[in-house]
Coordinates of C-alpha atoms (C1' of nucleotides) in Angstrom, one line a residue:
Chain S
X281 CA -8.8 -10.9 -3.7
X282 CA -8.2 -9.5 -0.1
X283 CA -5.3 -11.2 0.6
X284 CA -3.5 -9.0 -2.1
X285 CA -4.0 -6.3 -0.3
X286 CA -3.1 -7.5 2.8
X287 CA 0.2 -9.0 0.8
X288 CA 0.7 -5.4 0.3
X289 CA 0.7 -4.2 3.2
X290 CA 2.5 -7.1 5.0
X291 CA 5.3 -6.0 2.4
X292 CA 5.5 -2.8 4.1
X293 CA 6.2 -3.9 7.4
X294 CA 9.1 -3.9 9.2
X295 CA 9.2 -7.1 10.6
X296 CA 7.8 -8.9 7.1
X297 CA 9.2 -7.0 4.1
X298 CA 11.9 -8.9 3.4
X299 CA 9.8 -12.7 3.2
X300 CA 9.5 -14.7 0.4
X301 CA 6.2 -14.8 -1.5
X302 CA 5.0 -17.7 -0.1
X303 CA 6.1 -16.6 3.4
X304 CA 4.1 -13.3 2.9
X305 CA 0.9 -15.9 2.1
X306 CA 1.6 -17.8 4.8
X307 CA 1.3 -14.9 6.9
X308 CA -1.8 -13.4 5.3
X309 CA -3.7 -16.6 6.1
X310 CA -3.8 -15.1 9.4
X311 CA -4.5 -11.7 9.5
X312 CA -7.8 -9.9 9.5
X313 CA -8.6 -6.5 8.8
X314 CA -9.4 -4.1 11.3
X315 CA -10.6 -0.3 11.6
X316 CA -11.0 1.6 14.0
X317 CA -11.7 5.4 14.7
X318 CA -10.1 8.6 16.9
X319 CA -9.6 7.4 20.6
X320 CA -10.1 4.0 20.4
X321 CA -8.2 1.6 22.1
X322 CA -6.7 -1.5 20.4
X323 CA -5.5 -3.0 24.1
X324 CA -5.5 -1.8 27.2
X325 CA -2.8 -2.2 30.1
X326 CA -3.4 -5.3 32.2
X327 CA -5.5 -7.0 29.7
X328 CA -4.8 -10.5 28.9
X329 CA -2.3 -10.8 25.9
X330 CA -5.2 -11.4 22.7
X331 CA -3.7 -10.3 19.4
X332 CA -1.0 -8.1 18.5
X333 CA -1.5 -5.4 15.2
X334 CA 0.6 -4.1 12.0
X335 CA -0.3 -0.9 11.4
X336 CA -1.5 -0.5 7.8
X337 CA -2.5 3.1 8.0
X338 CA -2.7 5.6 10.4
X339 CA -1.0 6.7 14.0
X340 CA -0.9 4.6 17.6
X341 CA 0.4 5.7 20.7
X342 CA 1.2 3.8 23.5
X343 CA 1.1 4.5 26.8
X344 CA 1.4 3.6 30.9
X345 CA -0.9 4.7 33.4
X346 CA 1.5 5.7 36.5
X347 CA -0.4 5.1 40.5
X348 CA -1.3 9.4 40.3
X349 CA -3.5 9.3 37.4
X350 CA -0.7 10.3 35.1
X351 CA -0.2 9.3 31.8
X352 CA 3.4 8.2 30.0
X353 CA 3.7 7.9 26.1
X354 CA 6.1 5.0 25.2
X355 CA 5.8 5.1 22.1
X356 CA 4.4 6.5 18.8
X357 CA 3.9 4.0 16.0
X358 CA 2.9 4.1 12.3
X359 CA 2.6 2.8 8.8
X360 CA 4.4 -0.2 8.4
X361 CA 4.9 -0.7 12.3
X362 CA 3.9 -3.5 14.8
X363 CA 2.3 -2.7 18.6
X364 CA 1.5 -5.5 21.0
X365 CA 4.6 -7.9 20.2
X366 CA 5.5 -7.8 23.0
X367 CA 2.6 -9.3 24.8
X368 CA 2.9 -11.8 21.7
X369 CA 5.8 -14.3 23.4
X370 CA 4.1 -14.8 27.2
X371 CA 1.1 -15.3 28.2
X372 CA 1.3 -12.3 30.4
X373 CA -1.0 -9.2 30.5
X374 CA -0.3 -6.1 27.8
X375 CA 2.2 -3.8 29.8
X376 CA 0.5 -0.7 28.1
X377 CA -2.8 0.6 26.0
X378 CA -2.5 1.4 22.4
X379 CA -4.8 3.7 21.4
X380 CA -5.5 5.3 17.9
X381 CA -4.5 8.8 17.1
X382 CA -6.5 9.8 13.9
X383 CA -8.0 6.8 12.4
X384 CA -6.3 4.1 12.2
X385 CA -6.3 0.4 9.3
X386 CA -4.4 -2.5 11.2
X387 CA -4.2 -5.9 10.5
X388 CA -5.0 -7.8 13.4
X389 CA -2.9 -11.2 14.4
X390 CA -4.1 -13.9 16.9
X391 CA -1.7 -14.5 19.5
X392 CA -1.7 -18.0 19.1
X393 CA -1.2 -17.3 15.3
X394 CA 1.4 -15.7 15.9
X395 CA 3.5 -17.9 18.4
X396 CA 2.7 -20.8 15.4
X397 CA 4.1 -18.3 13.0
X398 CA 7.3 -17.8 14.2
X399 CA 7.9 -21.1 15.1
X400 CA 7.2 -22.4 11.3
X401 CA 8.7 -19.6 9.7
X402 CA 12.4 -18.4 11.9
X403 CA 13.2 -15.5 9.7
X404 CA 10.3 -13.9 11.1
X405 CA 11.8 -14.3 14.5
X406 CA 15.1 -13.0 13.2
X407 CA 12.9 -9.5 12.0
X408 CA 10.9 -9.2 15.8
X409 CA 14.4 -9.8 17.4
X410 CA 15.9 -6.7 15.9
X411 CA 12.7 -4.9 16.2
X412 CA 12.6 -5.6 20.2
X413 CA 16.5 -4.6 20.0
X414 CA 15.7 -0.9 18.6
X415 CA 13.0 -0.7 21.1
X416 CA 14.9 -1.6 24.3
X417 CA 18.1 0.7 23.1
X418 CA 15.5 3.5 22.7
X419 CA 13.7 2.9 26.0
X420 CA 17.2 2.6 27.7
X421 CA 18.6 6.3 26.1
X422 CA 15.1 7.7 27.4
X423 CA 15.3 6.4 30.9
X424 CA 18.9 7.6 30.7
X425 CA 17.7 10.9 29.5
X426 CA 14.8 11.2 31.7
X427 CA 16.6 10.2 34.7
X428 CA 20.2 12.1 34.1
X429 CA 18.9 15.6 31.9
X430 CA 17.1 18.1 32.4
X431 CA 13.7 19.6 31.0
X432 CA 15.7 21.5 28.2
X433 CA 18.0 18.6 27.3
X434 CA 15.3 15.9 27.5
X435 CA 12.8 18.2 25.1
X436 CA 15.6 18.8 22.9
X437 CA 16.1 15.0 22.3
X438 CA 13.1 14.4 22.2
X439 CA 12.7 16.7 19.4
X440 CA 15.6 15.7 17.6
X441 CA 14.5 11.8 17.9
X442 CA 11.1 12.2 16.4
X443 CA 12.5 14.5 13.7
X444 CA 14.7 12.2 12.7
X445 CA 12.8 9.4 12.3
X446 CA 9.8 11.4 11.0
X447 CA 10.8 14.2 9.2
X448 CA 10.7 18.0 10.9
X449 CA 7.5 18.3 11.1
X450 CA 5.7 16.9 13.9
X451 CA 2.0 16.5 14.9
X452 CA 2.1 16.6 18.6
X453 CA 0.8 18.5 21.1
X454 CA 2.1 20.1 24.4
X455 CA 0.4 17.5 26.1
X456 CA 2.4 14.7 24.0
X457 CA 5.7 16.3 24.4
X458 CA 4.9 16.1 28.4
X459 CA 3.7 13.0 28.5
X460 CA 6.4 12.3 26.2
X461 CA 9.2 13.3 28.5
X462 CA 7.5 12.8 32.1
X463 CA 7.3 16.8 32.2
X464 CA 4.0 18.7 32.5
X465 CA 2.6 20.7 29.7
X466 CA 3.2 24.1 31.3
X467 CA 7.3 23.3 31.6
X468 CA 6.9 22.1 27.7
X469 CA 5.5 25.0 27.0
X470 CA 8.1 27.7 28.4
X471 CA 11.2 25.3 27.7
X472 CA 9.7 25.8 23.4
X473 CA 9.0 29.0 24.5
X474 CA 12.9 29.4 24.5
X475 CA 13.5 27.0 21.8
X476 CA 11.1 29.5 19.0
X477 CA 13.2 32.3 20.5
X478 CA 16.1 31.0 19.2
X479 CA 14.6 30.3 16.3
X480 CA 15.4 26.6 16.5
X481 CA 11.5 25.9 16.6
X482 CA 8.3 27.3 15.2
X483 CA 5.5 26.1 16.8
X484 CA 1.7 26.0 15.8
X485 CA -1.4 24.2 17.5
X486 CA -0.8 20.2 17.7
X487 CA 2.4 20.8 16.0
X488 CA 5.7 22.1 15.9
X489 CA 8.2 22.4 12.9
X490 CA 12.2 21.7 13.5
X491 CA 14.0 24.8 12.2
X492 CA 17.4 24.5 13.1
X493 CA 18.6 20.6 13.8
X494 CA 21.9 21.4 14.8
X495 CA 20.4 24.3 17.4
X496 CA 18.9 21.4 19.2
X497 CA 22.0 19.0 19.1
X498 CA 23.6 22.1 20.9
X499 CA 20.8 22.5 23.4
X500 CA 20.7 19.1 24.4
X501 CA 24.3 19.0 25.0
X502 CA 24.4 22.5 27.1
X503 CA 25.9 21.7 30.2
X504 CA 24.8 24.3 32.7
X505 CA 27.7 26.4 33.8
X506 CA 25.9 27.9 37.2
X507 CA 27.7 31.3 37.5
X508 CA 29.8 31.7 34.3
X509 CA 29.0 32.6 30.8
X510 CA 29.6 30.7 28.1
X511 CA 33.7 30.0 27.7
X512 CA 34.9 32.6 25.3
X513 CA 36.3 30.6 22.5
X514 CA 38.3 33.0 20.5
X515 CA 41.0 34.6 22.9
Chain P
X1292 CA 37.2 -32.0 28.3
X1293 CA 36.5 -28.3 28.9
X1294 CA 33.6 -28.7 26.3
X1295 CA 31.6 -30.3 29.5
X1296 CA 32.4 -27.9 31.7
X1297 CA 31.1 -25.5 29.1
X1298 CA 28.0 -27.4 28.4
X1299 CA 27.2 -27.4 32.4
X1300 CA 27.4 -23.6 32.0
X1301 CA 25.1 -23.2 29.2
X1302 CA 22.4 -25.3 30.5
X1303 CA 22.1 -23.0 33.7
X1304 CA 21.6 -20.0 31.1
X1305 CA 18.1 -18.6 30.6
X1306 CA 18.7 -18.9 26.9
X1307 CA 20.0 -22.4 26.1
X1308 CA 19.3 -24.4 29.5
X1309 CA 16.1 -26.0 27.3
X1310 CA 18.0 -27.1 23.7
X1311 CA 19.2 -30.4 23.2
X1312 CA 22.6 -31.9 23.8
X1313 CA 23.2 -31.8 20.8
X1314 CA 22.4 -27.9 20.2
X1315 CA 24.6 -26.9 23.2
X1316 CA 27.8 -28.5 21.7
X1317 CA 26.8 -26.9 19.0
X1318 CA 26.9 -23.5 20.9
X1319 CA 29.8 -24.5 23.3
X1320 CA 31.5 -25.0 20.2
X1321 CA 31.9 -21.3 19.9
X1322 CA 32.1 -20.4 23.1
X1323 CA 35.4 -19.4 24.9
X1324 CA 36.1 -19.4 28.7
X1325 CA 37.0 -15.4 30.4
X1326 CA 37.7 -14.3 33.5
X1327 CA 37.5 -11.0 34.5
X1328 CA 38.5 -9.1 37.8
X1329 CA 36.9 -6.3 39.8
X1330 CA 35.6 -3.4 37.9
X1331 CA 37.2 -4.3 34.5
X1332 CA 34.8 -3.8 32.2
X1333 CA 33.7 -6.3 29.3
X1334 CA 32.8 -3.5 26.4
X1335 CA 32.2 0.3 26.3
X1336 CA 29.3 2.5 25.4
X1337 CA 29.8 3.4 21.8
X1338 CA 32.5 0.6 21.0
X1339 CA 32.0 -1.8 18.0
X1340 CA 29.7 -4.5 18.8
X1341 CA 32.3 -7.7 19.2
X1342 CA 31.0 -10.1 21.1
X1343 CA 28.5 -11.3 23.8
X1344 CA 28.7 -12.9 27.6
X1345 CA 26.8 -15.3 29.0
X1346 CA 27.6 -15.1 32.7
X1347 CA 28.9 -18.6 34.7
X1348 CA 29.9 -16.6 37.8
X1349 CA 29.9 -13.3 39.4
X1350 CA 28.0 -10.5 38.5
X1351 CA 27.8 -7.8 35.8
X1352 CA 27.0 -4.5 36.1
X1353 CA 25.2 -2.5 32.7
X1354 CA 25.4 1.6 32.6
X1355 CA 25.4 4.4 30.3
X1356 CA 27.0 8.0 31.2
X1357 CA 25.1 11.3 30.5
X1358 CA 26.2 14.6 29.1
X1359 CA 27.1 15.8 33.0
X1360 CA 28.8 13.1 34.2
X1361 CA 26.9 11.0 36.0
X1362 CA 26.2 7.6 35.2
X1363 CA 22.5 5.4 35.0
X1364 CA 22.7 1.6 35.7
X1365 CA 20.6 -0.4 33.5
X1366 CA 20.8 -3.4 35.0
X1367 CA 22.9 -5.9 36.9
X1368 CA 23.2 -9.4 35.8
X1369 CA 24.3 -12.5 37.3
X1370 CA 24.7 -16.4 36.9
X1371 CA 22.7 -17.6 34.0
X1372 CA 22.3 -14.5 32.2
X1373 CA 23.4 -12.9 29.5
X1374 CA 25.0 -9.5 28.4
X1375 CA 26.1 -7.8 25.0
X1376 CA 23.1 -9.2 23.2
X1377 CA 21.8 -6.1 22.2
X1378 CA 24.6 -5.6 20.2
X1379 CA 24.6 -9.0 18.7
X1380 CA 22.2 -8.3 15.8
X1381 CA 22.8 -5.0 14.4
X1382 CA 26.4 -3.9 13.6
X1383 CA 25.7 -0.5 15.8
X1384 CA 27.8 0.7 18.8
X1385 CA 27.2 -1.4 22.4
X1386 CA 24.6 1.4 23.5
X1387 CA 25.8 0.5 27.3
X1388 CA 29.2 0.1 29.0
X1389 CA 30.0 -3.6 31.1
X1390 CA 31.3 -3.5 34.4
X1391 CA 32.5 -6.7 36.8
X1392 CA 31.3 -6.7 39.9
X1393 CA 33.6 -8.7 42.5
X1394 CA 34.9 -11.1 39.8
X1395 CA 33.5 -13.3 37.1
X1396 CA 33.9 -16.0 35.1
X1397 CA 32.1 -16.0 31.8
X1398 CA 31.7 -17.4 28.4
X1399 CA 32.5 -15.4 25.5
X1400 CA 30.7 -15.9 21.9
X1401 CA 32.1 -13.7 18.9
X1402 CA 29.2 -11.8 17.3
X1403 CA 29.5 -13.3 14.0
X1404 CA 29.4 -16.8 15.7
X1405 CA 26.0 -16.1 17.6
X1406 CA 24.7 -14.7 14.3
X1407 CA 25.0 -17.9 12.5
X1408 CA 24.3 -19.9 15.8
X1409 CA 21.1 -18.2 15.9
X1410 CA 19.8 -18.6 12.1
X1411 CA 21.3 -22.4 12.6
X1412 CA 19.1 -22.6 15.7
X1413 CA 16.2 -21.1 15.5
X1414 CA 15.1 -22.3 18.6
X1415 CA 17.8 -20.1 20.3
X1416 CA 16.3 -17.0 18.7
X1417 CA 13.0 -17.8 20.2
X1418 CA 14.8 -17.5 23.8
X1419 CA 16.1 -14.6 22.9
X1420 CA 13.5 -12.8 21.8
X1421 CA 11.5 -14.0 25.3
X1422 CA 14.8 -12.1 27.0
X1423 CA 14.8 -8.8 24.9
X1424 CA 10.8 -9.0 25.7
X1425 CA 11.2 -9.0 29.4
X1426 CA 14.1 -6.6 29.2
X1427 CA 12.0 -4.3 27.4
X1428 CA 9.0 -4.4 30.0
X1429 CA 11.6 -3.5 32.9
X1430 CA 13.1 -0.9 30.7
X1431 CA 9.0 0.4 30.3
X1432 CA 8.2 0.1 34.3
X1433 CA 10.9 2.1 35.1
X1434 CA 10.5 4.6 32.3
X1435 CA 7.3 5.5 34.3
X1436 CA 8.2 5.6 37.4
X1437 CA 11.1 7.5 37.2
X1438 CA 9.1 10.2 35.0
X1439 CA 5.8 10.0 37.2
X1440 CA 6.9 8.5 41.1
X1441 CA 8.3 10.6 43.5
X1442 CA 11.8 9.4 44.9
X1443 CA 9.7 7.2 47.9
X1444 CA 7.9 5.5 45.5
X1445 CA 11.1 4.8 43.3
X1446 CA 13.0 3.3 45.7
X1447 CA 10.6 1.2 47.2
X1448 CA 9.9 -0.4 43.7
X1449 CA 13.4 -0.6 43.2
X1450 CA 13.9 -2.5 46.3
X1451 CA 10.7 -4.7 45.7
X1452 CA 11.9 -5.4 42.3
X1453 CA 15.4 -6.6 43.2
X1454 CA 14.6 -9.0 46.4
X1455 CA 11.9 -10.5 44.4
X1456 CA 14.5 -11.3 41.9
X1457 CA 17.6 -12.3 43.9
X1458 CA 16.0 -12.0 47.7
X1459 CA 16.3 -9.9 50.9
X1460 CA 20.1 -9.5 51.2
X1461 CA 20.8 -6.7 48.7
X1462 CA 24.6 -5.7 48.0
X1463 CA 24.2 -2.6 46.6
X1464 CA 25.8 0.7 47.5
X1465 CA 23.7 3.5 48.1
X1466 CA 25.6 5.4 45.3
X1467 CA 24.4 2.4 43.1
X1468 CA 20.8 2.3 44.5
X1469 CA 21.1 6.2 43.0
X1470 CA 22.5 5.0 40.1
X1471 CA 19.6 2.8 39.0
X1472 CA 16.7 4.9 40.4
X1473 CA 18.6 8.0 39.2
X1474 CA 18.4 9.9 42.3
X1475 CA 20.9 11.5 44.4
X1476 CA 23.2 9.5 47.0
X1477 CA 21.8 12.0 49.3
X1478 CA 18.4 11.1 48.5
X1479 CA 18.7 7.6 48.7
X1480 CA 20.4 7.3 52.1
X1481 CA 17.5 10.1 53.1
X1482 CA 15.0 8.2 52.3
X1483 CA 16.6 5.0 53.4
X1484 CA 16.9 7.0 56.6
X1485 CA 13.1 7.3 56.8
X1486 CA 12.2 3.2 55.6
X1487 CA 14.6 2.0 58.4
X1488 CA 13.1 3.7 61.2
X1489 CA 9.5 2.4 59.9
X1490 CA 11.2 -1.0 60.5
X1491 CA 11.0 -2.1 56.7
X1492 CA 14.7 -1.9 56.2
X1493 CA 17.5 -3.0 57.5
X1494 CA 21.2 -0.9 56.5
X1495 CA 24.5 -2.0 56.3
X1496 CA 27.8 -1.0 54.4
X1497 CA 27.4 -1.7 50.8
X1498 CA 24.1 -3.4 51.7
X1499 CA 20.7 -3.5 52.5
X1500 CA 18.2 -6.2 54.4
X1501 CA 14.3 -6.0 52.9
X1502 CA 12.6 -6.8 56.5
X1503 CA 9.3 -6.2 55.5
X1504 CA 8.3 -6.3 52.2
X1505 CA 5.0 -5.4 52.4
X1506 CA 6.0 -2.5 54.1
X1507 CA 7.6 -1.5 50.9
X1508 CA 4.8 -2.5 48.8
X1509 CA 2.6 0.1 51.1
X1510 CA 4.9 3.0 50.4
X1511 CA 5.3 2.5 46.8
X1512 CA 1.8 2.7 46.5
X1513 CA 1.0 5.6 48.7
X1514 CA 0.0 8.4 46.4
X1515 CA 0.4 11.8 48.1
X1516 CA -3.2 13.4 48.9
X1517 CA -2.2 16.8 49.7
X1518 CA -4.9 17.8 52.0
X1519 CA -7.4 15.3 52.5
X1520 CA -6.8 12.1 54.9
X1521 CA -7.3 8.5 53.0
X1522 CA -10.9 8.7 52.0
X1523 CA -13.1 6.8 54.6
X1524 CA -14.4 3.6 52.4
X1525 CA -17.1 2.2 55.2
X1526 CA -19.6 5.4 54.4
Chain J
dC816 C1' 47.2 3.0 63.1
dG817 C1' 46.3 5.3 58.7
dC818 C1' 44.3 5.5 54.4
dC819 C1' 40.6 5.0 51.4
dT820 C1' 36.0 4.5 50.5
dA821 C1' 31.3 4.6 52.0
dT822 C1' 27.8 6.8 54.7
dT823 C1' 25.6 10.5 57.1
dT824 C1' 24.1 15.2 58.2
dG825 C1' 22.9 20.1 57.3
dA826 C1' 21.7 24.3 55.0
dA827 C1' 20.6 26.8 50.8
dA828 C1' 19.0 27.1 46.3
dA829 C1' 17.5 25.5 41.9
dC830 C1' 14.3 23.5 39.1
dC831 C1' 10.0 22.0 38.1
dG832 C1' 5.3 21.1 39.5
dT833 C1' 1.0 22.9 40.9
dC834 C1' -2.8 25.9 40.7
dA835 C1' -5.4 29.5 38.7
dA836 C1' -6.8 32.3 34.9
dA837 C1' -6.6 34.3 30.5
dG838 C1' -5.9 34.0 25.6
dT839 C1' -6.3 31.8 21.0
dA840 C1' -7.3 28.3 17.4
dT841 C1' -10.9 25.0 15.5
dG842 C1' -15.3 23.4 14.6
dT843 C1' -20.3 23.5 15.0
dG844 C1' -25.0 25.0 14.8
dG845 C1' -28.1 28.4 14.0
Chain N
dC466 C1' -21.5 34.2 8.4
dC467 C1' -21.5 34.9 13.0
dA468 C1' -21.9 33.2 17.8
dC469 C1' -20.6 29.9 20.7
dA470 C1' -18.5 25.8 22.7
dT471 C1' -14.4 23.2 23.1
dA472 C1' -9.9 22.1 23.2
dC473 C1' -5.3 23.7 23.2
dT474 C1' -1.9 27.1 24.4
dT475 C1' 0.1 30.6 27.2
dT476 C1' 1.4 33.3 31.3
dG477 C1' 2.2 34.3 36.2
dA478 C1' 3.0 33.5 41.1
dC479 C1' 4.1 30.3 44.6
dG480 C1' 5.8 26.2 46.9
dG481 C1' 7.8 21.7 47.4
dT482 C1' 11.0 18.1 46.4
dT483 C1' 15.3 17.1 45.2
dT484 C1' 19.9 18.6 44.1
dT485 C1' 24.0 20.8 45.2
dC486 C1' 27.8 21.8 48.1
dA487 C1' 30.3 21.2 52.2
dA488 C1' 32.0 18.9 55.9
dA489 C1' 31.9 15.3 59.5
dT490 C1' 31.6 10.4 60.8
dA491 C1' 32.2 5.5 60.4
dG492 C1' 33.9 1.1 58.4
dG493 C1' 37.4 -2.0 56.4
dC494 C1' 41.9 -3.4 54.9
dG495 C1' 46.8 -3.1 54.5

DNA sequence: CGCCTATTTGAAAACCGTCAAAGTATGTGG
DNA sequence: CCACATACTTTGACGGTTTTCAAATAGGCG
């Protein structure tokens, strides 16, 4: 039976794990499987709110389109995680695209559904609550970050953010890590450049391994001291 | 009986003005009265999650400090809204410091009353989540522009975005428009400089007059084309 | 009037973006 | 298996936008 499957999946979701049985079913009843391949795009920003996804296998990105033609990566998502919630509650248009990284299995929920859902069943709304709650303390440290630091500081929390949650390897390119930060490629590139010198990075094409966590919790607290060395701490 | 007093305050608040009677007594139930003069602050970034405010007067001002000093605001709130909910569902630090504004009068629920409130009331958690969604889209929209806009095209939004929400008359210093664009003083009151003299802005002390909003509109949109005029569209 | 805070202005420099070009993996087809 | 195309990475030089630092001006409140 598919729904099994889907039950099995659902079980690894953020937002669902914890349900009852016969909440899990209850939830299945609505979902529909879904693939799709390298590049494609689940939603795009300004389309009217349709569905919203649990991510079964495989990575998304999401991402704004800025007035220049520049791109910004909000976030990464993957197994076990939900994109487009947050068109789920208003009927207003999807504030960003999604679109798949590798390949990607979702299981795809009807707006409507959805609203119906969480209404019948509250502990669901309980689950999106905190989700949205990690999301917006995230997006608020970023725009703190991206607003307050500089290249090197930003880069190194952004490093130490994704390793964290996803272990010390990670699959991104230069261009990611831009977009990632609002810096351009070329300014990732030379800030990591620095980073692998001090041996607090290795870095390889579409990737770059975390070395030394505790070198970039001191590089992303390095206050710049224009004209004097670092204090001497042993007199 | 203070409870109606209380119960008139709730109903102007984005989150409970639409539950019944008998859900606000409910709610006022747990609710205590707080005032609060200039600049004291409500919580601190980083201290235990205690409580939340919804606000009956006055306004509140929402900001996290950076590793140099300086200080981001994330948002100022005023009659009807609420603060401290982020805090409200995980036991993790308040990710964001509370400031009063001139003075204000709120209503104070503990955490672990809004905790049970909410799984009680399950139509309050629906309300929330509609808040955390629309906090979360803000957060997004200024994610990207303060990574990909120019300081021009930051403060114009900025400005567009607050008198759309609370009208022409903004009473904002220009150390505080810096604060939430995360630009210099300097910058602001530079570029300021430049709006007024187009006629789109009028400058005070601790305020600012939007004239012509569509003037504003125009400059946030202006992209920068380095050597080529606006391309001729009649051709 | 005097003090404190907010606003304004100027000049120099830092930081990062832009542009251009070369180098290096990865995959594909012959 | 090699040649080639493609995409990603790297490096360098230059310039622009914004920050920084410093100092002067103006507004409000006792």
């Amino acid at each position: 039976m598919a729904d099994e499957e889907i039950i099995g999946i659902l079980r690894q979701c953020e937002v669902f794990a914890s349900l009852a049985l016969e909440d899990l079913t209850d939830v299945a009843a609505v979902c529909r499987n879904v693939r799709r391949a390298q590049r494609e795009s689940l939603f795009r920003e300004g389309d009217p709110p349709d569905s919203l996804y649990v991510i079964a296998d495989g990575r998304i990105k999401i991402l704004k389109h800025s007035s220049n033609g520049k791109e910004l990566i909000v976030g990464f998502f993957g197994k076990g995680e939900m994109v487009g919630e947050v068109a789920a509650f208003e009927d207003r248009p999807y504030p960003a695209s999604a679109e798949v990284v590798g390949e990607a299995h979702l299981l795809r929920i009807e707006r409507a559904d959805f609203v119906a859902l969480v209404s019948r069943r509250p502990a669901i709304a309980l689950r999106v609550m905190t989700v949205l709650n990690d999301r917006l303390r995230v997006a608020h440290d970023r725009l703190r970050d991206s607003t307050t630091e500089r290249a090197t500081q930003r880069i190194a929390r952004l490093l130490l953010m994704l390793s964290r949650r996803i272990g010390p390897v990670l699959p991104f390119s230069r261009e990611e890590l831009g977009q990632m930060t609002g810096l351009t490629t070329e300014t990732v590139i030379r800030e990591l450049g620095v980073f692998a010198s001090a041996g607090v990075v290795r870095s390889g094409r579409r990737k770059l391994v975390v070395v030394d966590p505790q070198g970039l919790v001191d590089l992303s607290e390095t206050d710049i001291f224009p004209l004097s060395p670092p204090a001497d701490l042993s007199s």
